[in-house]
Tab-separated table of C-alpha atoms in Angstrom:
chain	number	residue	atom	x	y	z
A	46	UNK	CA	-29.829	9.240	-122.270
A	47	UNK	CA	-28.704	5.780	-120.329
A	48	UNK	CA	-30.777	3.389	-119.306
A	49	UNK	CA	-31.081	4.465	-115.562
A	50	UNK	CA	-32.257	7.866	-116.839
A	51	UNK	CA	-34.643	6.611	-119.226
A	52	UNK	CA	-36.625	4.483	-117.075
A	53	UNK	CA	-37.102	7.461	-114.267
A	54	UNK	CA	-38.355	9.313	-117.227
A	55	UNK	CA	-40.711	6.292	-118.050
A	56	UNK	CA	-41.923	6.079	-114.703
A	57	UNK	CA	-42.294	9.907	-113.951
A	58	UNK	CA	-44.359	10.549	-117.225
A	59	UNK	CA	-47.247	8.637	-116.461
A	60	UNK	CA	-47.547	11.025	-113.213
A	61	UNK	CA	-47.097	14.054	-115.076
A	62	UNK	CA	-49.968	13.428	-117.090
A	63	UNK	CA	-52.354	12.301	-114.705
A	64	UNK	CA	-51.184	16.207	-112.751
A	65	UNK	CA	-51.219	18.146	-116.230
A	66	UNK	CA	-54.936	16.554	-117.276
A	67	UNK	CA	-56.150	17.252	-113.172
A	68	UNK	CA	-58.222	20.283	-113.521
A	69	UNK	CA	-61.207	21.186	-110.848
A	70	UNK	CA	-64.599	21.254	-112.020
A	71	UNK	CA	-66.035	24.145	-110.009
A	72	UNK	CA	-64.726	27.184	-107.550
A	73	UNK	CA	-62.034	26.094	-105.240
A	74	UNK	CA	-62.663	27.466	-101.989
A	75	UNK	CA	-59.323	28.987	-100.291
A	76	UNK	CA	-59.743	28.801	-96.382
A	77	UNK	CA	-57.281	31.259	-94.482
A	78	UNK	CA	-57.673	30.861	-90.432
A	79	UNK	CA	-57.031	34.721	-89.785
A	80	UNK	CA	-58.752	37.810	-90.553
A	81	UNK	CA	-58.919	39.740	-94.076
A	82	UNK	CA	-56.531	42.223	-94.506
A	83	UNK	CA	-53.518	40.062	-92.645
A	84	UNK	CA	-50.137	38.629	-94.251
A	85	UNK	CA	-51.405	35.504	-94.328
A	86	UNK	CA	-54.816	36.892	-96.286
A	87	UNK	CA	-52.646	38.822	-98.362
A	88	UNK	CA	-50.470	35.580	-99.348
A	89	UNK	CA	-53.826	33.806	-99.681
A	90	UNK	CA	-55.206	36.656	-102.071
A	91	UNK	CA	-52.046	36.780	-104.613
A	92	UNK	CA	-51.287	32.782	-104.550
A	93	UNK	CA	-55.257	32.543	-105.412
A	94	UNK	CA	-54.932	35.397	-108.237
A	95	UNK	CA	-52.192	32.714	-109.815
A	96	UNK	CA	-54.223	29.843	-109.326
A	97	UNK	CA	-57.042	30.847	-110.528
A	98	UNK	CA	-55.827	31.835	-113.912
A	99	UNK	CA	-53.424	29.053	-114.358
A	100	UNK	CA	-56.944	26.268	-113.541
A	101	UNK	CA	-59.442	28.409	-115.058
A	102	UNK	CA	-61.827	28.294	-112.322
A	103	UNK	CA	-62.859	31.012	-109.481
A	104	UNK	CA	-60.411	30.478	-106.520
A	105	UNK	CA	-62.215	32.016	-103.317
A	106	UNK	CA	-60.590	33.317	-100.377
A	107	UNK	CA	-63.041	32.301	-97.307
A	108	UNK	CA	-61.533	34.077	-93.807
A	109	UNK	CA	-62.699	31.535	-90.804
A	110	UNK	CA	-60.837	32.860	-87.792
A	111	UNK	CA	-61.048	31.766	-84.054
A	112	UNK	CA	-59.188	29.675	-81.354
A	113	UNK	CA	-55.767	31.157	-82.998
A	114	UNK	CA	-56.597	29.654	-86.567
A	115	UNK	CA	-57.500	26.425	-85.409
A	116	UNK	CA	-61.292	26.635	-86.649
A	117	UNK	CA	-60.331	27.532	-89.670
A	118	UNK	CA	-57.503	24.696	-90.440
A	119	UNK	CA	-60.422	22.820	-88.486
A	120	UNK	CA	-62.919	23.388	-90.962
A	121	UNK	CA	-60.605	22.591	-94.154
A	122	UNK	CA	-59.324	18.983	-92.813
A	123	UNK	CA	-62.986	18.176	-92.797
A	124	UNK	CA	-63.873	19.669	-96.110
A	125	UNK	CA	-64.192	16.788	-99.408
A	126	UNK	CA	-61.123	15.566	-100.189
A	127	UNK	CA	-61.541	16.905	-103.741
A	128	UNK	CA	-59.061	19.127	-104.692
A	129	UNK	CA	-61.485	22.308	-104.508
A	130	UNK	CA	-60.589	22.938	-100.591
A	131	UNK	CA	-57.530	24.500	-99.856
A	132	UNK	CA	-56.129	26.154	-96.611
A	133	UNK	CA	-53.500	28.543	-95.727
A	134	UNK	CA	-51.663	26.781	-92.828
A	135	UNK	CA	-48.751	28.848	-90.530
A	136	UNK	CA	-45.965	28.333	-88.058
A	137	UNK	CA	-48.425	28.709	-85.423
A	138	UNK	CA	-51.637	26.490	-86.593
A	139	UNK	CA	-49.501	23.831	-87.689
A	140	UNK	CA	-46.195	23.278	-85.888
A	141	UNK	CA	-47.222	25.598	-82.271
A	142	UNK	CA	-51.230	25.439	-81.826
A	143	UNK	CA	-50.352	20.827	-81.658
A	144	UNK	CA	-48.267	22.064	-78.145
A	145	UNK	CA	-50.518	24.338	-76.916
A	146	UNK	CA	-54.155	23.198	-76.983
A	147	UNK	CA	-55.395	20.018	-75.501
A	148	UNK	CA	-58.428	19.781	-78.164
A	149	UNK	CA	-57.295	20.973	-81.704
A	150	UNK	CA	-60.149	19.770	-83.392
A	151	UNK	CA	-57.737	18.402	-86.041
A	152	UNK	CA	-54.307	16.738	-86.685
A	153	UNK	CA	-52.331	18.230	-88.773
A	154	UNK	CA	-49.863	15.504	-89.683
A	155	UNK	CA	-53.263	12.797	-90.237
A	156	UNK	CA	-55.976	15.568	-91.549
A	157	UNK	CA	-53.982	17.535	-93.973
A	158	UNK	CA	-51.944	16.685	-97.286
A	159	UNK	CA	-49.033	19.354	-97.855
A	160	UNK	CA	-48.820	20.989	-101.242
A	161	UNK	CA	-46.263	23.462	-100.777
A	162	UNK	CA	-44.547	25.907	-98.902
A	163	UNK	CA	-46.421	29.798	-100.154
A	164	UNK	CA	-44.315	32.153	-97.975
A	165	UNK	CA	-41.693	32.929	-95.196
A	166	UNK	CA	-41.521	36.520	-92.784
A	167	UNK	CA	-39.021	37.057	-90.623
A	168	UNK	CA	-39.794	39.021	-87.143
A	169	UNK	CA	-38.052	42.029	-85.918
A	170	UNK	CA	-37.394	43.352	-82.550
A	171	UNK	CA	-38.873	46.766	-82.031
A	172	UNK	CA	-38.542	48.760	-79.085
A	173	UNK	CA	-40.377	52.480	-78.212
A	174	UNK	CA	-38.001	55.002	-78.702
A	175	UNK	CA	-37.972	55.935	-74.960
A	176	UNK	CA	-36.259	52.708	-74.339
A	177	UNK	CA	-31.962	53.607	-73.430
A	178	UNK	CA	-31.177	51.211	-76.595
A	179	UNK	CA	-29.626	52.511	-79.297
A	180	UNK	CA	-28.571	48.913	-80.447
A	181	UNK	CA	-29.346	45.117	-79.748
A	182	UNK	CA	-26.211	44.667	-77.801
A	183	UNK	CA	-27.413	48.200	-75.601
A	184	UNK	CA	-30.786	46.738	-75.343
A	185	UNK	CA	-29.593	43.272	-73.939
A	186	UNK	CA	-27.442	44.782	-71.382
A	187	UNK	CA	-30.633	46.910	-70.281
A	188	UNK	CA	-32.891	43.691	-69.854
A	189	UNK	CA	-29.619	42.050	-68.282
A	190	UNK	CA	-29.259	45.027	-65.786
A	191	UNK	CA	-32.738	45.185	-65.163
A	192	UNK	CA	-34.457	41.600	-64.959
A	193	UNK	CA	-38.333	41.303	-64.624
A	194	UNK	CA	-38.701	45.238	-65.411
A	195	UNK	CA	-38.717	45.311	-69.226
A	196	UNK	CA	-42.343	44.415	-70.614
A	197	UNK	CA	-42.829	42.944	-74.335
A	198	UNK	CA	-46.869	42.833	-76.054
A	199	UNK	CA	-47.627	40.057	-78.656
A	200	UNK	CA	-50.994	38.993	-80.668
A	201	UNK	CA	-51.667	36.441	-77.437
A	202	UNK	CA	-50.809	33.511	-75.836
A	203	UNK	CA	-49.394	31.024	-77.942
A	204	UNK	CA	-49.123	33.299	-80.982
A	205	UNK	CA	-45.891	33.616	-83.171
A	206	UNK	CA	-45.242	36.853	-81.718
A	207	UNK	CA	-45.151	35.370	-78.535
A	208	UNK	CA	-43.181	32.337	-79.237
A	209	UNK	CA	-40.839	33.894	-81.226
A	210	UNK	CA	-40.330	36.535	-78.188
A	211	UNK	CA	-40.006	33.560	-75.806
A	212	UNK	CA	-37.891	32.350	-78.119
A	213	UNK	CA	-35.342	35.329	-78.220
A	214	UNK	CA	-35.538	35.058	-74.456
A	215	UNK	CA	-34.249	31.806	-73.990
A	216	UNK	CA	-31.442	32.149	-76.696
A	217	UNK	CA	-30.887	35.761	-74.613
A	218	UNK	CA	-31.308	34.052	-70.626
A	219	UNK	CA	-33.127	37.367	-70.039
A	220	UNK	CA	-36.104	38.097	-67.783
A	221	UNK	CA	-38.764	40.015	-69.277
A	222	UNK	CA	-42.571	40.354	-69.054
A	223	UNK	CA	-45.298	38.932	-71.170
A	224	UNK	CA	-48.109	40.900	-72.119
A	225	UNK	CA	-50.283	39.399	-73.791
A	226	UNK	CA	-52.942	41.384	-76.561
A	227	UNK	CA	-55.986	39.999	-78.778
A	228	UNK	CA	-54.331	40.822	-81.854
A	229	UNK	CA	-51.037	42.184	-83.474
A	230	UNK	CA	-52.591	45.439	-84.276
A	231	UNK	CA	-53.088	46.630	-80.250
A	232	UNK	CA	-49.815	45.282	-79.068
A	233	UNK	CA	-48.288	47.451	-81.773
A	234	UNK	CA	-50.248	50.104	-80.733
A	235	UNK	CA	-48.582	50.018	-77.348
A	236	UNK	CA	-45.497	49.601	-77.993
A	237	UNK	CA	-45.397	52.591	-79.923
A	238	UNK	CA	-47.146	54.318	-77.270
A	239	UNK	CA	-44.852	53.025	-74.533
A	240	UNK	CA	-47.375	50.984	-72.521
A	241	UNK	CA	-44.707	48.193	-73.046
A	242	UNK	CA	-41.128	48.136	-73.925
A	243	UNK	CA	-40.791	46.227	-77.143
A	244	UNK	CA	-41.879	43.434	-79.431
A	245	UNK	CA	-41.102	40.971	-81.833
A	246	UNK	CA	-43.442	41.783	-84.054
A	247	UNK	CA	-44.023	40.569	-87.636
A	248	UNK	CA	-42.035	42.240	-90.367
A	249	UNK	CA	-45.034	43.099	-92.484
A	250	UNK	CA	-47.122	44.637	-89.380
A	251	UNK	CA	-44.299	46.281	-88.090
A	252	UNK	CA	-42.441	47.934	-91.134
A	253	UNK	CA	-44.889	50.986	-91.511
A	254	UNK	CA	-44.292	52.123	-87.712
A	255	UNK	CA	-40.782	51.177	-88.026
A	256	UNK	CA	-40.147	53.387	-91.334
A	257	UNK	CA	-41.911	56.238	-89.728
A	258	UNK	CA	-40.220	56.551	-86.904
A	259	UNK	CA	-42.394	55.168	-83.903
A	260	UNK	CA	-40.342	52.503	-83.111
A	261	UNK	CA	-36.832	51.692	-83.489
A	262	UNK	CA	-35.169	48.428	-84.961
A	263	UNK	CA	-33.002	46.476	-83.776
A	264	UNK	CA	-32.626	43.118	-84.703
A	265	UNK	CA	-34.590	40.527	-87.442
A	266	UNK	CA	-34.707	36.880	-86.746
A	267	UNK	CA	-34.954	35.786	-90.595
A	268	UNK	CA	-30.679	34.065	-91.605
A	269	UNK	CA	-30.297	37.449	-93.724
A	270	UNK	CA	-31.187	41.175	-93.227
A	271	UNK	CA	-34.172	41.675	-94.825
A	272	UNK	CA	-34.377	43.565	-97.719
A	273	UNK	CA	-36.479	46.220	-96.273
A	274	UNK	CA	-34.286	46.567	-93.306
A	275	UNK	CA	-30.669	46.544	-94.956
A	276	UNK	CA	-28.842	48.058	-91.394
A	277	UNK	CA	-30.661	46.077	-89.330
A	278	UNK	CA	-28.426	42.830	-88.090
A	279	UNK	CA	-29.918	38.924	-87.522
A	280	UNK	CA	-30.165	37.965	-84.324
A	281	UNK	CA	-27.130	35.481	-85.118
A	282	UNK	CA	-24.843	38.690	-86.286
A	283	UNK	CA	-25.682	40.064	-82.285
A	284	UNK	CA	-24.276	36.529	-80.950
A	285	UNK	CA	-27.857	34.648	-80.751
A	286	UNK	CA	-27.988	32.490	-83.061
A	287	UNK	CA	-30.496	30.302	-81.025
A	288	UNK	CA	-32.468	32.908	-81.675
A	289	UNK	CA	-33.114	32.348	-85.307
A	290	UNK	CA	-36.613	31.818	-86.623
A	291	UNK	CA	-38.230	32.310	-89.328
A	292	UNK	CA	-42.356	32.499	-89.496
A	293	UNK	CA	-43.854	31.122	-92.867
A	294	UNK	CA	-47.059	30.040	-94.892
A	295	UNK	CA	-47.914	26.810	-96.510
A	296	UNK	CA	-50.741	25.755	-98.607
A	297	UNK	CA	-52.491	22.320	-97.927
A	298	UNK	CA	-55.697	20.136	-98.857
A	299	UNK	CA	-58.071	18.004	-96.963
A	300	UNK	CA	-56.072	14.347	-96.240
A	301	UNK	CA	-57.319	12.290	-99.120
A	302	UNK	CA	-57.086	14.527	-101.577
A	303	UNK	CA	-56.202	12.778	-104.877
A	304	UNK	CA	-52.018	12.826	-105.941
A	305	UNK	CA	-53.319	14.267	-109.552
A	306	UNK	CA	-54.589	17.576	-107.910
A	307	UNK	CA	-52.147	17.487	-105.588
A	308	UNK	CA	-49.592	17.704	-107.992
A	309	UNK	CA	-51.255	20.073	-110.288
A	310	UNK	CA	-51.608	22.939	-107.610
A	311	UNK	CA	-47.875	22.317	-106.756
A	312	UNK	CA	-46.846	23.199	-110.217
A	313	UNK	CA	-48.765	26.219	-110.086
A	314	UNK	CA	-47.544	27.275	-106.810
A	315	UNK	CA	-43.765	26.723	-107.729
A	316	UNK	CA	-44.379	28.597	-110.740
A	317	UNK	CA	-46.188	31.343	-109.415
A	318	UNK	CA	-43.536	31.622	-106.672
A	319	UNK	CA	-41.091	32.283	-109.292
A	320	UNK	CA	-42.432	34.909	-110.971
A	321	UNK	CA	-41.210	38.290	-110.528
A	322	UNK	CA	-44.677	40.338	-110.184
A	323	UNK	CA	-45.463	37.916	-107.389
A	324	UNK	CA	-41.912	38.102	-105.649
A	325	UNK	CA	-42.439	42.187	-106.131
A	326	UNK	CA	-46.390	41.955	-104.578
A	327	UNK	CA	-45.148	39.361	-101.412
A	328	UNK	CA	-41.910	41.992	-101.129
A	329	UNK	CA	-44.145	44.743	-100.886
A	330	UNK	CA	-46.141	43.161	-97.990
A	331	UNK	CA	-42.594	42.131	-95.980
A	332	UNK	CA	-42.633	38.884	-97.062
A	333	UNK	CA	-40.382	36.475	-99.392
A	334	UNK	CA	-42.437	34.215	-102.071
A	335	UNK	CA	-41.597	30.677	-101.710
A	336	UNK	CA	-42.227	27.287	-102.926
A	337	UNK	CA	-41.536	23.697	-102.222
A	338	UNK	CA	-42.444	19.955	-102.616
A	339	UNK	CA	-45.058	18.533	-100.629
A	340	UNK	CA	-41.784	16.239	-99.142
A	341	UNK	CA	-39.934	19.481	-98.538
A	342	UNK	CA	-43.255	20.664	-96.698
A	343	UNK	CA	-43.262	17.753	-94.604
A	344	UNK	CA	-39.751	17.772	-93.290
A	345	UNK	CA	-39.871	21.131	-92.435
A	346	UNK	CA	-43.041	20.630	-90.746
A	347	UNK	CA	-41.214	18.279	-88.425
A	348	UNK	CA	-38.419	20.119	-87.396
A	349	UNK	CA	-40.292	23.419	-86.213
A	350	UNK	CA	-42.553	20.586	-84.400
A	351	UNK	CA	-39.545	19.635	-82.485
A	352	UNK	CA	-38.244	23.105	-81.700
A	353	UNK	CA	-41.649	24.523	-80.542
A	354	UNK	CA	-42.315	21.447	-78.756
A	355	UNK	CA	-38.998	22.734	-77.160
A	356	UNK	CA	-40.033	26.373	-76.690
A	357	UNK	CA	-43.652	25.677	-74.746
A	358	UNK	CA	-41.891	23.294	-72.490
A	359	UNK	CA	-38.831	25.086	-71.252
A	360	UNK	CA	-40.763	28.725	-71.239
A	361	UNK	CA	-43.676	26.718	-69.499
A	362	UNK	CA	-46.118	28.051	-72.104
A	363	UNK	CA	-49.980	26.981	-71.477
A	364	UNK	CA	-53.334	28.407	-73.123
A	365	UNK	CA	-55.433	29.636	-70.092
């Protein structure tokens, strides 16, 4: 070992300890801005399972939903900066919701500290199968040859359904209609049913209607086919690489919260995100396990600030 190396080591080990000897003293409370049942609950309820047993203290899951997760994520920045508040934050309530609503009721970048990165999802574009596309290529052409008549659902204005849709559109310079649903579950509902044309729906929503037939596939936004979809091609294989988007989950504390626990939870959530059983359990649900320093977290927090900073203006996307 030279020199250089051994006085990193020196000056890391102090930190180590002070992460390894952190351990919470009672429940840790595990806010998720969105209903039960959910892929971000789901995340929530398997990354808890993990934590739990590696800190040896109850890790509850609260659900505090409203004003498109804000209350929730709300409600955590203002919890004790302890280490036994966490919150599951998303593409939408921390790098869209900052673009779209005049009063937050909390800043992400001065109210939260990042942990880690939990999970990433791609979307998929699903269209009813009475829609004359067999393929994305077919499908563009129609919207092309057709502008203003094709109509796409999402979970509402300003969700990730309908930013990744405005998204596509851009990348696509097509003209389609927004409707807009409360909820995932009802714009799926139509779409199958035909009330509107398509939707980029979530992976893990949409797989089950996709797999049975209801609705046809035809393109994910994630950089790979996803593993559930093998046939299906990225958005950047049918020439849109603009297009490309991926949504994702990320586990955070109360600003404050002291670097010991910090550091602590981060170890468990790296190793937990390595571990086959929960890679096969986040699979199963359509989504991809991942991990990530709280650095990592950060950055990536500020480049998907610039792009949907770069979405709501150009689409002209308000909150009503």
């Amino acid at each position: 070992m030279n020199r250089r190396t051994l006085l990193a080591a020196m000056l890391a080990a102090p930190a180590v300890a002070r992460a390894q000897s952190w351990a919470p003293s009672r429940p840790i409370r595990f806010v998720v801005p969105f209903p039960a049942g959910g892929g971000t609950d789901v995340a929530a309820r398997i990354l808890g399972e993990r934590l739990q047993e590696a800190l040896g203290q109850p890790v509850v899951v609260e659900n505090r939903t409203g004003s498109g997760g804000n209350l929730g994520m709300e409600n955590a920045a203002r919890s004790p900066a302890d280490g036994h508040t966490l919150v599951m934050g998303t593409t939408g309530t921390l790098t869209i919701n900052p673009h779209l609503y005049a009063n937050l009721g909390f800043d992400p970048a001065r109210d939260l500290a990042p942990i880690s990165m939990a999970f990433t999802t791609d979307h998929v574009l699903i269209v009813n199968p009475g829609v004359q596309a067999q393929t994305a290529q077919e499908f563009l052409a129609l919207a092309r040859a057709q502008p203003g008549r094709l109509t796409y659902g999402s979970a509402g204005s300003g969700s990730s359904t309908h930013m990744v849709a405005e998204l596509f559109r851009l990348a696509a310079d097509i003209q389609v209609l927004h409707v807009p649903y409360r909820g995932s579950a009802p714009a799926l509902n139509d779409t199958v049913a035909g009330t509107v044309q398509f939707m980029l729906d979530q992976l893990p929503s949409a797989i089950g209607q996709i797999q049975g037939g209801r609705v046809r596939a035809l393109a994910v936004t994630g950089p790979r086919r996803a593993a559930l979809l093998p046939d299906v091609p990225t958005v950047a294989e049918i020439g849109l690489p603009a297009a490309e988007s991926t949504s994702w989950g990320a586990v955070l504390a109360p600003a404050g919260t002291p670097a010991p626990a910090i550091a602590r939870i981060n170890a468990v959530l790296r190793e937990a995100a390595a571990q086959p059983a929960v890679r096969e359990r986040m699979a199963a649900a359509g989504a991809d396990a991942a991990a990530s320093t709280p650095e990592e977290l950060i950055a990536r927090m500020g480049r998907e600030n610039e792009r949907w900073a770069r979405v709501v203006r150009d689409a002209r996307i308000t909150i009503n």
